[in-house]
Short mmCIF file of C-alpha atoms in Angstrom, two decimals:
data_model
loop_
_atom_site.label_atom_id
_atom_site.label_comp_id
_atom_site.label_asym_id
_atom_site.label_seq_id
_atom_site.Cartn_x
_atom_site.Cartn_y
_atom_site.Cartn_z
CA MET A 3 -8.29 -22.48 3.84
CA THR A 4 -4.64 -21.29 2.89
CA VAL A 5 -3.37 -23.83 0.58
CA ARG A 6 -0.98 -25.07 2.70
CA GLU A 7 -3.46 -25.94 4.95
CA LYS A 8 -5.29 -28.00 2.23
CA VAL A 9 -2.34 -30.29 1.07
CA PHE A 10 -1.62 -30.62 5.44
CA LEU A 11 -4.57 -31.80 5.58
CA GLY A 12 -5.11 -33.92 2.41
CA PHE A 13 -1.88 -36.05 3.37
CA GLY A 14 -3.10 -36.02 7.02
CA GLY A 15 -5.66 -37.42 6.32
CA MET A 16 -4.89 -40.18 3.43
CA ALA A 17 -2.24 -41.11 6.40
CA VAL A 18 -4.90 -41.66 8.57
CA ILE A 19 -6.90 -43.81 6.36
CA MET A 20 -4.11 -46.18 5.42
CA PHE A 21 -3.81 -46.30 9.17
CA VAL A 22 -7.51 -47.90 9.31
CA LEU A 23 -7.19 -49.86 6.83
CA ILE A 24 -3.85 -51.37 7.64
CA LEU A 25 -5.19 -52.00 11.00
CA TYR A 26 -8.71 -53.18 9.03
CA ILE A 27 -5.75 -56.02 7.24
CA PHE A 28 -4.40 -56.99 10.23
CA GLN A 29 -7.50 -57.49 11.85
CA SER A 30 -8.48 -59.68 9.46
CA LEU A 31 -5.41 -61.80 9.27
CA ASN A 32 -6.68 -64.52 11.93
CA VAL A 33 -7.42 -65.98 8.82
CA LEU A 34 -3.71 -66.62 9.48
CA LYS A 35 -4.82 -69.29 11.63
CA LEU A 36 -5.95 -71.87 8.69
CA PHE A 37 -2.73 -71.64 7.48
CA VAL A 38 0.19 -71.44 10.46
CA GLU A 39 0.05 -74.11 12.95
CA GLU A 40 0.93 -72.44 16.18
CA ASP A 41 -0.46 -69.32 17.45
CA ARG A 42 3.05 -68.13 18.42
CA ASP A 43 3.59 -67.20 14.73
CA ILE A 44 0.67 -65.89 14.03
CA LEU A 45 1.20 -63.01 16.79
CA LEU A 46 4.96 -62.94 15.44
CA ILE A 47 2.91 -61.97 11.85
CA GLN A 48 0.53 -59.77 12.93
CA HIS A 49 3.26 -57.96 15.44
CA ASN A 50 5.21 -57.76 11.89
CA ILE A 51 2.15 -56.18 10.25
CA LEU A 52 1.55 -53.44 12.59
CA LEU A 53 5.48 -52.38 12.78
CA VAL A 54 5.33 -52.22 9.10
CA ALA A 55 1.33 -50.13 9.21
CA ILE A 56 3.39 -47.31 11.69
CA LEU A 57 6.08 -47.60 9.67
CA VAL A 58 4.00 -45.90 6.52
CA VAL A 59 2.13 -43.94 8.62
CA SER A 60 5.13 -42.01 9.70
CA ILE A 61 6.71 -41.73 6.13
CA ALA A 62 3.33 -40.60 4.86
CA VAL A 63 3.70 -38.00 7.95
CA GLY A 64 6.95 -37.32 6.86
CA ILE A 65 6.48 -36.87 3.02
CA ALA A 66 2.66 -34.32 4.55
CA ILE A 67 5.63 -32.59 6.44
CA GLY A 68 8.26 -32.24 3.49
CA VAL A 69 5.68 -31.15 0.69
CA THR A 70 3.73 -28.60 2.89
CA ARG A 71 7.61 -27.31 3.74
CA ILE A 72 7.74 -26.96 -0.03
CA ILE A 73 5.10 -25.37 -0.98
CA SER A 74 5.32 -23.26 1.43
CA LYS A 75 8.37 -22.11 0.33
CA GLU A 76 7.21 -21.38 -3.01
CA LEU A 77 4.27 -19.83 -2.63
CA GLN A 78 6.37 -17.07 -0.50
CA GLU A 79 8.14 -17.03 -3.20
CA MET A 80 5.76 -16.63 -5.51
CA GLU A 81 4.10 -13.76 -2.63
CA GLU A 82 7.64 -11.58 -2.94
CA GLN A 83 7.37 -12.12 -6.40
CA LYS A 84 3.68 -10.70 -7.23
CA GLY A 85 4.24 -8.06 -4.33
CA GLU A 86 7.88 -7.45 -6.44
CA PHE A 87 5.99 -6.98 -9.75
CA VAL A 88 3.91 -4.38 -8.29
CA ALA A 89 6.57 -1.86 -6.82
CA LEU A 90 7.95 -1.76 -10.77
CA ALA A 91 4.75 -1.62 -12.43
CA SER A 92 3.68 1.35 -10.05
CA HIS A 93 7.41 2.90 -10.45
CA GLN A 94 6.66 2.04 -14.26
CA LEU A 95 2.85 3.29 -14.31
CA ARG A 96 3.62 6.79 -12.03
CA THR A 97 6.83 8.03 -14.51
CA PRO A 98 4.99 9.50 -17.21
CA PRO A 99 2.92 11.29 -15.63
CA THR A 100 5.38 12.73 -13.00
CA ILE A 101 6.92 14.25 -16.62
CA VAL A 102 3.31 15.52 -17.08
CA LYS A 103 3.33 16.92 -13.89
CA TYR A 104 6.51 18.45 -14.11
CA ASP A 105 6.24 19.96 -17.51
CA SER A 106 3.40 21.63 -16.47
CA GLU A 107 3.55 22.85 -13.56
CA TYR A 108 6.21 24.78 -15.42
CA LEU A 109 4.78 26.16 -17.58
CA LEU A 110 1.82 27.29 -15.31
CA SER A 111 4.83 29.10 -13.12
CA GLY A 112 5.44 30.81 -15.91
CA GLU A 113 9.18 30.49 -16.00
CA ALA A 114 9.19 29.10 -19.93
CA GLY A 115 6.95 32.22 -20.81
CA LYS A 116 3.98 33.83 -19.70
CA LEU A 117 1.03 32.22 -21.21
CA THR A 118 -2.00 33.58 -23.07
CA ARG A 119 -5.22 33.45 -20.79
CA THR A 120 -6.12 30.37 -23.29
CA GLN A 121 -3.26 28.60 -23.41
CA LYS A 122 -3.24 28.82 -19.17
CA LYS A 123 -6.46 27.04 -18.87
CA TYR A 124 -5.32 24.02 -21.23
CA VAL A 125 -2.22 23.74 -18.96
CA GLU A 126 -4.66 23.61 -16.18
CA GLU A 127 -6.46 21.10 -17.89
CA ILE A 128 -3.73 18.95 -18.50
CA ALA A 129 -2.47 18.67 -15.41
CA HIS A 130 -6.12 18.20 -13.95
CA ALA A 131 -6.34 15.63 -15.34
CA ASN A 132 -3.14 13.89 -15.06
CA GLN A 133 -3.40 14.31 -10.84
CA ARG A 134 -6.64 12.21 -12.01
CA MET A 135 -4.48 9.22 -13.86
CA VAL A 136 -1.80 9.88 -10.39
CA ASP A 137 -5.15 9.49 -8.46
CA ILE A 138 -6.36 6.37 -10.70
CA ILE A 139 -3.06 4.59 -9.96
CA ARG A 140 -2.73 5.09 -6.13
CA ALA A 141 -6.18 4.12 -5.48
CA LEU A 142 -5.37 1.03 -8.30
CA LEU A 143 -2.16 0.02 -6.82
CA ASN A 144 -3.73 0.22 -3.08
CA VAL A 145 -6.55 -2.53 -4.75
CA SER A 146 -4.47 -5.09 -5.96
CA ARG A 147 -1.92 -4.49 -2.56
CA MET A 148 -5.06 -5.16 -0.29
CA GLU A 149 -6.06 -8.05 -2.76
CA MET A 150 -2.89 -9.55 -2.42
CA GLY A 151 -2.45 -8.88 1.13
CA THR A 152 0.89 -7.00 0.56
CA TYR A 153 -0.20 -3.88 2.60
CA SER A 154 1.57 -3.62 5.55
CA ILE A 155 -0.07 -2.69 9.23
CA ARG A 156 1.29 -0.38 11.70
CA PRO A 157 -1.37 0.25 14.88
CA GLU A 158 0.10 2.34 16.95
CA GLU A 159 -1.41 4.69 19.69
CA VAL A 160 -3.78 6.97 18.02
CA ASP A 161 -6.06 10.10 18.56
CA VAL A 162 -8.95 9.49 15.99
CA CYS A 163 -9.81 13.47 16.79
CA ALA A 164 -6.93 14.69 16.05
CA ILE A 165 -6.55 12.80 12.37
CA LEU A 166 -10.47 14.13 12.04
CA LYS A 167 -9.34 17.16 12.55
CA SER A 168 -6.01 17.04 9.64
CA VAL A 169 -8.40 15.31 7.11
CA VAL A 170 -11.24 17.77 7.64
CA GLY A 171 -8.83 20.30 7.44
CA GLU A 172 -7.62 18.92 3.97
CA PHE A 173 -11.06 19.06 2.89
CA ARG A 174 -11.95 23.19 3.63
CA PRO A 175 -11.26 25.02 0.18
CA ALA A 176 -13.78 22.69 -1.75
CA VAL A 177 -16.01 23.05 1.44
CA LYS A 178 -15.37 26.30 1.41
CA ALA A 179 -16.24 26.37 -2.51
CA LYS A 180 -19.70 24.40 -1.34
CA GLN A 181 -20.60 26.65 1.35
CA LEU A 182 -20.94 23.58 3.29
CA LYS A 183 -21.96 23.67 7.05
CA VAL A 184 -19.51 20.92 8.28
CA THR A 185 -19.49 20.47 11.99
CA ALA A 186 -17.55 17.96 14.08
CA THR A 187 -18.27 16.46 17.35
CA CYS A 188 -15.04 14.91 18.58
CA ALA A 189 -15.30 15.02 22.66
CA LYS A 190 -12.21 13.77 24.71
CA ILE A 191 -12.13 10.55 23.94
CA PRO A 192 -9.14 8.09 24.65
CA THR A 193 -6.29 6.38 22.43
CA ILE A 194 -6.86 3.62 20.68
CA GLN A 195 -4.76 1.17 19.09
CA ALA A 196 -4.81 1.66 15.05
CA ASP A 197 -2.20 2.05 12.23
CA PRO A 198 -3.27 5.63 11.38
CA ARG A 199 -1.90 5.80 8.14
CA LEU A 200 -5.50 3.01 7.62
CA VAL A 201 -7.57 5.13 9.53
CA ARG A 202 -6.54 8.40 7.63
CA ILE A 203 -7.45 6.55 4.08
CA VAL A 204 -10.78 5.10 5.72
CA LEU A 205 -11.74 8.85 7.02
CA GLN A 206 -10.74 10.85 4.00
CA SER A 207 -12.42 8.35 1.70
CA LEU A 208 -15.83 9.01 3.54
CA ILE A 209 -15.46 12.55 3.88
CA ALA A 210 -14.74 13.24 0.70
CA ASN A 211 -17.65 11.60 -0.66
CA ALA A 212 -19.89 13.49 1.43
CA VAL A 213 -18.04 16.62 0.04
CA LYS A 214 -19.06 15.41 -3.31
CA TYR A 215 -22.01 14.18 -3.51
CA THR A 216 -23.68 17.05 -0.75
CA PRO A 217 -25.44 20.29 -3.25
CA ALA A 218 -24.11 24.01 -2.47
CA LYS A 219 -24.87 25.05 1.24
CA GLY A 220 -25.65 21.57 2.47
CA ARG A 221 -24.52 20.48 5.70
CA MET A 222 -22.29 17.16 6.86
CA SER A 223 -21.72 16.31 10.71
CA ILE A 224 -18.90 13.81 11.94
CA ASP A 225 -19.23 12.25 15.31
CA VAL A 226 -16.72 10.19 17.20
CA HIS A 227 -17.36 7.96 20.62
CA VAL A 228 -15.57 5.77 22.09
CA THR A 229 -17.62 2.56 24.11
CA GLU A 230 -15.21 -0.15 26.44
CA SER A 231 -13.92 -2.08 23.00
CA GLU A 232 -14.53 -0.17 20.00
CA ALA A 233 -14.38 3.72 18.64
CA PHE A 234 -17.31 4.58 16.87
CA ILE A 235 -17.57 7.32 13.84
CA GLU A 236 -20.14 8.64 12.14
CA ILE A 237 -20.36 10.92 9.24
CA ARG A 238 -23.84 12.46 8.26
CA ASP A 239 -25.17 14.25 4.97
CA THR A 240 -27.64 15.91 3.00
CA GLY A 241 -26.39 14.94 -0.26
CA PHE A 242 -28.08 12.96 -2.94
CA GLY A 243 -28.28 9.91 -1.22
CA ILE A 244 -27.85 6.21 -2.75
CA PRO A 245 -31.05 5.25 -4.85
CA TYR A 246 -32.64 2.05 -3.09
CA ASP A 247 -32.06 -0.67 -5.48
CA VAL A 248 -28.17 -0.46 -5.39
CA GLN A 249 -27.47 -0.03 -2.24
CA ASP A 250 -26.30 -3.87 -2.21
CA LYS A 251 -23.37 -3.01 -3.95
CA ILE A 252 -22.05 0.16 -2.76
CA PHE A 253 -19.13 -1.47 -1.46
CA THR A 254 -18.30 -3.54 -4.90
CA LYS A 255 -14.94 -2.26 -6.31
CA MET A 256 -15.89 0.01 -9.07
CA PHE A 257 -19.55 0.31 -8.90
CA ARG A 258 -20.77 3.94 -9.19
CA ALA A 259 -24.27 4.86 -8.76
CA ASP A 260 -25.47 6.07 -11.41
CA ASN A 261 -26.63 9.85 -8.89
CA ALA A 262 -22.49 9.93 -8.22
CA ARG A 263 -22.25 9.33 -11.99
CA LEU A 264 -24.31 11.92 -13.07
CA HIS A 265 -22.70 14.60 -10.41
CA ASP A 266 -19.48 13.61 -10.70
CA PRO A 267 -17.93 12.07 -14.05
CA GLU A 268 -13.98 11.28 -12.46
CA GLY A 269 -14.79 9.29 -9.22
CA THR A 270 -13.25 5.67 -9.81
CA GLY A 271 -15.49 4.01 -7.48
CA LEU A 272 -12.67 2.40 -5.37
CA GLY A 273 -12.80 4.92 -2.44
CA LEU A 274 -15.47 2.89 -0.78
CA TYR A 275 -14.13 -0.63 -1.23
CA ILE A 276 -11.07 0.33 -0.28
CA ALA A 277 -12.28 1.61 3.18
CA HIS A 278 -14.59 -1.20 3.49
CA SER A 279 -11.99 -3.78 3.11
CA ILE A 280 -9.96 -1.89 5.14
CA ILE A 281 -12.09 -1.57 7.96
CA GLU A 282 -13.33 -5.23 7.61
CA ARG A 283 -9.35 -6.41 7.75
CA VAL A 284 -8.36 -4.48 10.88
CA GLY A 285 -11.26 -6.64 12.36
CA GLY A 286 -13.76 -3.39 12.46
CA LYS A 287 -17.45 -3.43 11.00
CA MET A 288 -18.94 -0.75 8.27
CA TRP A 289 -22.12 0.38 7.03
CA PHE A 290 -24.19 3.36 5.78
CA GLU A 291 -27.93 4.56 6.05
CA SER A 292 -29.21 6.22 2.75
CA THR A 293 -32.64 8.04 1.14
CA GLU A 294 -32.08 9.06 -2.63
CA GLY A 295 -32.63 13.33 -2.48
CA LYS A 296 -32.03 13.34 1.45
CA GLY A 297 -28.29 12.61 2.03
CA SER A 298 -26.80 9.24 3.80
CA THR A 299 -24.70 8.22 6.83
CA PHE A 300 -21.89 6.05 6.81
CA TYR A 301 -20.90 4.16 9.88
CA PHE A 302 -17.78 2.47 10.84
CA SER A 303 -15.96 1.06 14.26
CA LEU A 304 -12.81 0.05 15.06
CA PRO A 305 -11.56 -2.02 17.63
CA ARG A 306 -9.61 0.14 20.84
CA LYS A 307 -7.22 -2.97 20.76
CA GLY A 308 -5.88 -6.03 19.37
CA MET A 309 -5.29 -4.13 15.74
CA LYS A 310 -3.19 -7.02 14.18
CA GLU A 311 0.30 -5.99 13.57
CA ARG A 312 1.14 -7.28 9.83
CA GLU A 313 4.54 -7.40 7.76
CA GLY A 314 4.56 -6.17 4.52
CA LYS A 315 5.59 -5.18 1.16
CA THR A 316 4.47 -1.48 1.68
CA GLN A 317 1.45 0.85 3.39
CA LEU A 318 -1.54 1.67 1.21
CA ALA A 319 -0.71 4.88 -0.26
CA LEU A 320 -2.25 7.78 0.48
CA SER A 321 -4.63 10.71 -1.28
CA MET B 7 26.85 29.12 -3.90
CA LYS B 8 25.44 25.41 -2.26
CA SER B 9 25.67 22.43 -4.91
CA ILE B 10 23.83 19.53 -5.77
CA VAL B 11 24.51 16.07 -7.65
CA ILE B 12 20.87 15.03 -9.48
CA ILE B 13 21.26 11.63 -10.22
CA GLU B 14 17.96 10.47 -12.23
CA ASP B 15 17.97 8.21 -15.57
CA GLU B 16 14.56 9.85 -17.13
CA GLU B 17 16.49 12.24 -18.96
CA THR B 18 13.13 14.61 -19.27
CA LEU B 19 13.10 14.14 -15.13
CA LEU B 20 16.76 15.17 -14.93
CA ARG B 21 16.39 18.03 -16.69
CA MET B 22 12.90 20.16 -15.28
CA LEU B 23 15.20 19.15 -11.51
CA SER B 24 17.73 20.41 -13.03
CA GLU B 25 16.88 23.88 -14.09
CA LYS B 26 14.73 23.91 -11.00
CA LEU B 27 17.63 23.42 -8.52
CA SER B 28 19.18 26.29 -10.87
CA ARG B 29 16.78 28.65 -11.03
CA GLU B 30 16.34 28.10 -6.83
CA GLY B 31 20.57 29.46 -7.08
CA PHE B 32 21.87 25.93 -7.23
CA LYS B 33 25.08 24.79 -8.74
CA VAL B 34 23.90 21.77 -10.45
CA TRP B 35 25.69 18.87 -11.79
CA LYS B 36 23.85 15.88 -13.59
CA ALA B 37 24.22 12.05 -13.60
CA LEU B 38 22.10 9.59 -15.40
CA ASN B 39 22.88 6.03 -13.39
CA GLY B 40 25.12 5.07 -9.63
CA GLU B 41 28.23 4.91 -11.62
CA GLU B 42 28.48 8.21 -12.78
CA GLY B 43 26.74 9.70 -9.69
CA LEU B 44 29.25 8.49 -7.92
CA HIS B 45 32.57 9.63 -9.76
CA MET B 46 30.60 13.06 -9.92
CA ILE B 47 30.45 12.84 -6.39
CA GLN B 48 33.80 12.02 -5.29
CA THR B 49 35.54 14.93 -7.99
CA LYS B 50 32.84 17.60 -6.91
CA HIS B 51 32.11 17.16 -3.10
CA PRO B 52 28.31 18.13 -3.47
CA ASP B 53 26.79 19.60 -0.27
CA ILE B 54 23.81 17.43 -1.06
CA ILE B 55 22.61 14.68 -3.48
CA LEU B 56 19.21 13.83 -5.42
CA LEU B 57 18.80 9.81 -6.27
CA ASP B 58 16.58 7.86 -7.94
CA ILE B 59 16.53 4.09 -7.20
CA ILE B 60 15.89 2.31 -10.39
CA MET B 61 18.57 3.33 -12.73
CA PRO B 62 20.91 1.23 -14.93
CA ARG B 63 24.51 0.36 -14.71
CA MET B 64 24.27 0.67 -10.71
CA ASP B 65 21.01 1.64 -9.20
CA GLY B 66 20.29 3.41 -6.60
CA MET B 67 20.49 1.50 -3.35
CA THR B 68 23.77 0.06 -5.01
CA MET B 69 25.21 3.31 -5.26
CA LEU B 70 23.87 5.17 -1.58
CA LYS B 71 25.95 1.69 0.06
CA THR B 72 29.15 2.00 -1.25
CA LEU B 73 28.76 6.01 -0.97
CA ARG B 74 27.93 5.36 2.77
CA GLN B 75 31.31 2.75 2.66
CA SER B 76 33.56 6.02 1.42
CA GLU B 77 35.44 8.71 3.45
CA TRP B 78 34.40 11.08 0.97
CA GLY B 79 30.60 10.44 0.83
CA LYS B 80 29.74 9.09 4.56
CA ASP B 81 28.08 12.58 5.37
CA ILE B 82 26.99 13.69 2.52
CA PRO B 83 23.40 14.62 2.58
CA VAL B 84 21.28 12.43 0.68
CA ILE B 85 16.96 13.00 -0.48
CA ILE B 86 15.68 9.91 -2.53
CA LEU B 87 13.31 10.76 -4.99
CA SER B 88 11.97 7.98 -6.76
CA ASN B 89 8.69 6.19 -7.86
CA LEU B 90 9.43 2.95 -6.44
CA SER B 91 7.51 3.61 -3.08
CA ASP B 92 8.21 -0.25 -0.97
CA ASP B 93 8.58 -0.17 2.61
CA LYS B 94 11.69 -2.74 2.29
CA ARG B 95 13.30 0.15 0.13
CA VAL B 96 12.38 3.23 1.96
CA ALA B 97 13.36 0.93 5.84
CA GLU B 98 16.97 -0.12 3.96
CA SER B 99 17.62 3.66 2.31
CA MET B 100 16.82 5.48 5.97
CA GLU B 101 19.01 2.85 7.26
CA HIS B 102 21.78 4.39 5.46
CA GLY B 103 21.04 7.28 6.22
CA VAL B 104 18.81 9.10 4.22
CA TYR B 105 17.50 12.29 4.83
CA ASP B 106 14.10 11.82 3.23
CA TYR B 107 12.23 9.33 1.04
CA LEU B 108 10.26 11.22 -1.87
CA ILE B 109 7.29 9.48 -4.06
CA LYS B 110 7.96 11.47 -7.16
CA THR B 111 4.40 11.86 -7.75
CA ASP B 112 3.56 13.36 -4.75
CA TRP B 113 5.85 16.37 -4.72
CA SER B 114 5.85 19.11 -7.05
CA LEU B 115 9.63 20.72 -8.44
CA GLU B 116 8.28 23.71 -6.45
CA GLU B 117 8.11 21.06 -2.84
CA VAL B 118 11.37 18.93 -3.54
CA ALA B 119 13.46 21.83 -3.88
CA LYS B 120 12.07 23.55 -1.10
CA LYS B 121 12.75 20.40 0.91
CA VAL B 122 16.43 20.34 -0.85
CA LYS B 123 16.87 23.86 1.16
CA GLY B 124 15.06 22.61 3.95
CA LYS B 125 17.99 20.37 4.51
CA LEU B 126 20.70 22.68 3.82
CA GLY B 127 19.23 25.28 5.99
CA LEU B 128 18.58 27.92 3.32
#
């Protein structure tokens, strides 16, 4: 329940209580008969009290509406200020890594003079660490936008298979380097109403994990199918798996299982949290099955229709 | 030789972008804020503009609006290069006819140069 709704209910409840109380007093005023001689006078007094009761309740409702409007406006202003703060903070946070990015790119291009092999290695390390920082900033900004509810959702007719193909393509170098066997089954399926950027972010996160946490020469398979109301996506790997005792924490913000830290110390623990939150937000479901040492299968569903459009300060950033 | 005005308040970035585009064969003019940028554009008539958003004295969005109201600046292609990524500013800049809106950390110098050259058909 929002603060606005709570305030409105509070004032509304107060008005109803007052109304009942006044009616009770009104009924109790039969006692007036003891002091007033004519029944006609009692009726007049009761009539006047009823008018006062209606007036008081009207004023209470009026105040409730007025206060709700003021609070609503203040909340809206606060939301705008928070959004503006994140926008400006993102600008400030991203500027220093941009300088490091440009400088290392310039040095590596050799245009500032040829680097020795050792110098090149160091500059590559700087560029790599800088890219990690950019990725962390992007993920944290996404989390902040999600928690403030300031990101936009823009559903359109989406071909999930086309997005999947494109995302799998992004990981081709890593897949090749680890000699993973990847199969993607995406039969000719109808388009769904969804925000393509959000679908891409979720797929990027799940496929990145499958690639990262599957040992060399392992297997990955991705399957998409559609029912009358939903699209189902399944991403299976023969990776390290998630230890049973931490499986209930896997969608928690910044949580990383020990075996994940061991195999990839650079992860942020935000990818699954973001993916899961997006899916929940747009009316889908995400779940998984995993056995340590054998592999994991992540599933998510998306409503084929009904992803609601939402205006927002910004879109979530892609990897 | 094609010419470009780069408007960017972060001096290191301005220097890096300027050096890169000079090496790519552009005549480059530099400005540290929107006010300087407008003056530069009015006097130099560049083929394209690379514009930051958050700057002192006059920010990029105000400069863009002023530019589009002038006879001499209403048709010059503009590429925004900023680390500010909110929808409102992106939409607003698109309404004022910018060619593209690039987030600095997502684009390398090489890619920015390609984008600029692509717009000019080079």
